[in-house]
Short mmCIF file of C-alpha atoms in Angstrom, two decimals:
data_model
loop_
_atom_site.label_atom_id
_atom_site.label_comp_id
_atom_site.label_asym_id
_atom_site.label_seq_id
_atom_site.Cartn_x
_atom_site.Cartn_y
_atom_site.Cartn_z
CA UNK A 288 -0.38 0.07 -0.23
CA UNK A 289 1.58 3.16 -1.44
CA UNK A 290 1.74 6.38 1.23
CA UNK A 291 2.64 10.28 1.27
CA UNK A 292 4.36 11.73 3.93
CA UNK A 293 4.73 14.78 5.87
CA UNK A 294 7.10 15.93 8.66
CA UNK A 295 7.42 18.99 10.21
CA UNK A 296 9.60 19.90 13.23
CA UNK A 297 10.25 22.89 15.63
CA UNK A 298 12.91 22.27 17.96
CA UNK A 299 13.09 23.99 21.06
CA UNK A 300 15.20 21.37 23.31
CA UNK A 301 16.57 19.63 20.40
CA UNK A 302 14.99 16.32 21.93
CA UNK A 303 12.80 15.26 19.35
CA UNK A 304 13.70 12.49 16.60
CA UNK A 305 11.53 11.18 13.86
CA UNK A 306 12.19 8.18 11.59
CA UNK A 307 10.72 8.04 8.24
CA UNK A 308 11.61 4.83 6.28
CA UNK A 309 9.85 4.88 2.98
CA UNK A 310 11.26 1.56 1.38
CA UNK A 311 10.36 -0.25 4.92
CA UNK A 312 6.82 2.06 5.37
CA UNK A 313 8.73 2.74 8.84
CA UNK A 314 7.53 5.47 10.87
CA UNK A 315 8.09 7.11 13.90
CA UNK A 316 8.31 9.94 16.47
CA UNK A 317 10.38 9.97 19.65
CA UNK A 318 10.70 12.50 22.29
CA UNK A 319 13.60 12.22 24.88
CA UNK A 320 12.58 13.31 28.27
CA UNK A 321 13.29 17.12 29.65
CA UNK A 322 14.61 16.41 32.83
CA UNK A 323 17.65 14.47 31.57
CA UNK A 324 20.46 16.25 29.72
CA UNK A 325 21.20 13.28 27.19
CA UNK A 326 17.69 12.77 26.36
CA UNK A 327 18.14 13.73 22.84
CA UNK A 328 20.87 10.85 22.49
CA UNK A 329 18.49 8.74 23.89
CA UNK A 330 15.74 9.78 21.27
CA UNK A 331 18.68 9.17 18.78
CA UNK A 332 19.30 5.95 20.06
CA UNK A 333 15.98 4.38 20.07
CA UNK A 334 14.57 5.55 16.51
CA UNK A 335 18.36 4.15 15.19
CA UNK A 336 18.06 0.63 16.96
CA UNK A 337 14.26 0.21 16.48
CA UNK A 338 14.97 0.70 12.58
CA UNK A 339 17.97 -1.89 12.89
CA UNK A 340 15.80 -4.56 14.51
CA UNK A 341 12.88 -3.89 11.69
CA UNK A 342 15.39 -3.70 8.64
CA UNK A 343 17.43 -7.01 10.10
CA UNK A 344 13.95 -8.96 9.32
CA UNK A 345 13.73 -12.58 10.93
CA UNK A 346 10.87 -11.40 13.09
CA UNK A 347 6.93 -10.55 12.32
CA UNK A 348 6.41 -6.94 12.35
CA UNK A 349 5.12 -6.53 15.98
CA UNK A 350 7.44 -8.48 17.74
CA UNK A 351 10.55 -6.67 15.56
CA UNK A 352 8.83 -3.54 17.27
CA UNK A 353 8.90 -4.57 20.40
CA UNK A 354 12.20 -6.73 20.34
CA UNK A 355 13.69 -3.05 18.74
CA UNK A 356 11.91 -1.14 22.04
CA UNK A 357 13.18 -3.30 24.55
CA UNK A 358 16.83 -3.31 22.93
CA UNK A 359 16.45 0.48 22.70
CA UNK A 360 15.44 0.76 26.44
CA UNK A 361 18.59 -1.92 27.60
CA UNK A 362 21.03 0.36 25.62
CA UNK A 363 19.60 4.09 26.96
CA UNK A 364 20.12 2.40 30.42
CA UNK A 365 23.72 1.09 29.84
CA UNK A 366 24.76 4.39 28.42
CA UNK A 367 23.09 6.81 31.29
CA UNK A 368 21.64 8.57 28.19
CA UNK A 369 18.31 9.62 30.38
CA UNK A 370 15.02 8.37 28.92
CA UNK A 371 12.58 8.74 25.62
CA UNK A 372 8.95 8.12 24.33
CA UNK A 373 8.40 6.32 20.88
CA UNK A 374 5.95 5.79 19.11
CA UNK A 375 6.14 3.87 15.67
CA UNK A 376 4.44 2.59 12.82
CA UNK A 377 4.93 -0.40 10.50
CA UNK A 378 2.89 -0.68 7.78
CA UNK A 379 3.17 -3.91 5.71
CA UNK A 380 0.33 -4.78 2.81
CA UNK A 381 -2.86 -2.97 4.53
CA UNK A 382 -2.01 -3.92 8.41
CA UNK A 383 -0.36 -1.09 10.63
CA UNK A 384 1.69 -2.50 13.46
CA UNK A 385 2.22 -0.24 15.92
CA UNK A 386 3.91 0.03 19.64
CA UNK A 387 3.88 3.11 21.75
CA UNK A 388 6.06 3.90 24.85
CA UNK A 389 5.32 6.94 26.94
CA UNK A 390 3.05 9.87 25.70
CA UNK A 391 4.10 10.58 22.13
CA UNK A 392 0.43 9.53 20.42
CA UNK A 393 -1.09 7.74 17.18
CA UNK A 394 -4.14 8.85 15.60
CA UNK A 395 -5.98 7.34 12.71
CA UNK A 396 -8.55 8.97 10.68
CA UNK A 397 -10.68 6.15 8.73
CA UNK A 398 -11.43 7.24 5.03
CA UNK A 399 -14.99 8.98 4.91
CA UNK A 400 -15.05 9.63 8.73
CA UNK A 401 -14.80 13.04 10.56
CA UNK A 402 -13.84 11.63 13.30
CA UNK A 403 -10.09 11.30 14.53
CA UNK A 404 -9.26 8.31 17.17
CA UNK A 405 -6.68 8.36 19.41
CA UNK A 406 -5.57 4.76 19.08
CA UNK A 407 -2.51 4.98 21.86
CA UNK A 408 -2.84 6.18 25.91
CA UNK A 409 -0.52 8.32 27.12
CA UNK A 410 1.46 6.53 29.91
CA UNK A 411 1.86 9.15 32.36
CA UNK A 412 -0.23 12.37 33.60
CA UNK A 413 0.24 15.60 32.59
CA UNK A 414 4.29 16.22 31.67
CA UNK A 415 5.04 12.89 34.16
CA UNK A 416 5.83 9.78 32.31
CA UNK A 417 5.02 6.52 34.09
CA UNK A 418 7.17 4.24 31.13
CA UNK A 419 9.54 5.15 28.71
CA UNK A 420 12.58 3.69 27.09
CA UNK A 421 15.60 4.10 29.58
CA UNK A 422 13.58 4.39 32.51
CA UNK A 423 12.83 1.00 34.69
CA UNK A 424 9.69 2.52 36.34
CA UNK A 425 9.55 -0.87 38.44
CA UNK A 426 7.91 -2.90 35.36
CA UNK A 427 8.61 -5.99 37.33
CA UNK A 428 10.06 -7.96 34.25
CA UNK A 429 7.19 -6.85 31.76
CA UNK A 430 8.16 -5.83 28.54
CA UNK A 431 8.78 -2.00 28.07
CA UNK A 432 6.41 -1.80 25.01
CA UNK A 433 3.41 -3.18 26.58
CA UNK A 434 1.22 -1.10 24.26
CA UNK A 435 1.06 -2.49 20.63
CA UNK A 436 -1.59 -3.58 17.88
CA UNK A 437 -2.53 -3.63 14.73
CA UNK A 438 -4.87 -1.90 12.71
CA UNK A 439 -6.49 -2.75 8.97
CA UNK A 440 -5.78 0.05 6.89
CA UNK A 441 -7.89 1.17 3.95
CA UNK A 442 -7.16 3.91 0.85
CA UNK A 443 -7.44 7.66 1.70
CA UNK A 444 -7.08 6.67 5.46
CA UNK A 445 -4.72 9.20 7.26
CA UNK A 446 -2.26 8.68 10.47
CA UNK A 447 -0.77 11.13 12.67
CA UNK A 448 2.70 10.52 15.31
CA UNK A 449 3.25 13.59 16.97
CA UNK A 450 4.82 14.41 20.32
CA UNK A 451 3.36 16.28 23.20
CA UNK A 452 4.82 19.59 21.92
CA UNK A 453 2.04 19.04 19.45
CA UNK A 454 -0.81 17.52 21.77
CA UNK A 455 0.19 19.31 25.15
CA UNK A 456 0.06 18.61 28.71
CA UNK A 457 -2.66 20.91 30.66
CA UNK A 458 -5.04 23.96 29.78
CA UNK A 459 -4.57 25.96 28.28
CA UNK A 460 -1.97 24.18 25.37
CA UNK A 461 -4.23 21.18 25.33
CA UNK A 462 -5.31 19.99 21.47
CA UNK A 463 -8.11 17.84 21.20
CA UNK A 464 -8.95 15.42 18.80
CA UNK A 465 -11.63 17.86 17.48
CA UNK A 466 -8.55 20.47 17.20
CA UNK A 467 -6.51 18.28 15.30
CA UNK A 468 -8.70 16.98 12.84
CA UNK A 469 -9.12 20.68 10.68
CA UNK A 470 -5.00 20.44 10.27
CA UNK A 471 -5.28 17.05 8.42
CA UNK A 472 -8.07 17.93 6.06
CA UNK A 473 -7.33 18.16 2.37
CA UNK A 474 -4.35 16.57 0.22
CA UNK A 475 -1.26 17.42 1.12
CA UNK A 476 0.58 15.65 3.96
CA UNK A 477 3.55 17.84 4.20
CA UNK A 478 0.69 20.95 4.53
CA UNK A 479 -1.11 19.70 7.42
CA UNK A 480 2.03 18.69 9.25
CA UNK A 481 3.02 22.51 9.01
CA UNK A 482 -0.72 23.32 10.20
CA UNK A 483 0.07 20.96 13.18
CA UNK A 484 3.21 22.71 14.31
CA UNK A 485 1.74 26.29 13.52
CA UNK A 486 -1.15 25.46 15.85
CA UNK A 487 0.48 24.06 18.73
CA UNK A 488 0.40 25.63 21.89
CA UNK A 489 2.88 24.01 24.53
CA UNK A 490 6.28 25.75 24.66
CA UNK A 491 8.52 22.57 23.67
CA UNK A 492 9.99 20.79 21.05
CA UNK A 493 7.32 19.97 18.11
CA UNK A 494 6.93 17.05 15.68
CA UNK A 495 4.25 15.79 13.71
CA UNK A 496 4.28 13.40 10.94
CA UNK A 497 1.30 13.03 9.10
CA UNK A 498 1.05 9.63 6.50
CA UNK A 499 -1.75 9.54 4.15
CA UNK A 500 -2.89 6.26 2.63
CA UNK A 501 -2.81 5.53 -1.42
#
C-alpha cells in the first residue's frame, strides 16, 4: 500500500527525533524526556535501534517493533542517556503494526469519517511519564512496550504521529481530537504537518508526522 508523508519539526530543546523509512514503510516519533541532559541522544539511539531491528528481518513486524523497543531501552539504560518516548508504526500490506511507549501519540482517521481517533494511550499524567525507554519504572520484568497492536488500513485513511509538543499537557496548551482533525483536512500531508506545528501551544519541541494512505 502506497503512502505520502509530511513531516514538520519545530525544535526548542532539540530532544525530538523521527523516523521515516519509505522502503520499509516504517515511521516513528521520539521525545527525549526533558529532565535528562542527554535525552536527545536517547531519542536518537531509540530511533536507530528500532529501525535496525526492523530492517534486519527474521521477526514478525509486531515482534520486531517490540524487540526494538526492548533493545533500545537496555542500551539507553546501559549508556545512562536518560529516557525517551517512542511511538512507531510499520505498514505491511494493509496492516499497520504499532508500538507506543510514553506519551507520544498515534491517531487514525478512517476514510470518509470526520472523527479522528486516538489509538495510543498516554503512559503518564500531565508532564509526568510512568513509562519510557531508558527508565525502569518498576515494570517487574514486563516488556517496556506493553502498548502494541495492529490496525487494518484502507485507501484514503490518514495517520498522525505526534510528540506532546503538539498535543500539550495542561489547559490552555491541550489540543483535542476535534482541534487536530481540521489540520489534516485536504490532500497535502506536508501542509497538514505544517499546520499542526503552527497551531500547537506548548512551549516545547514540536514534531508532527502525517501519513496519507493512497
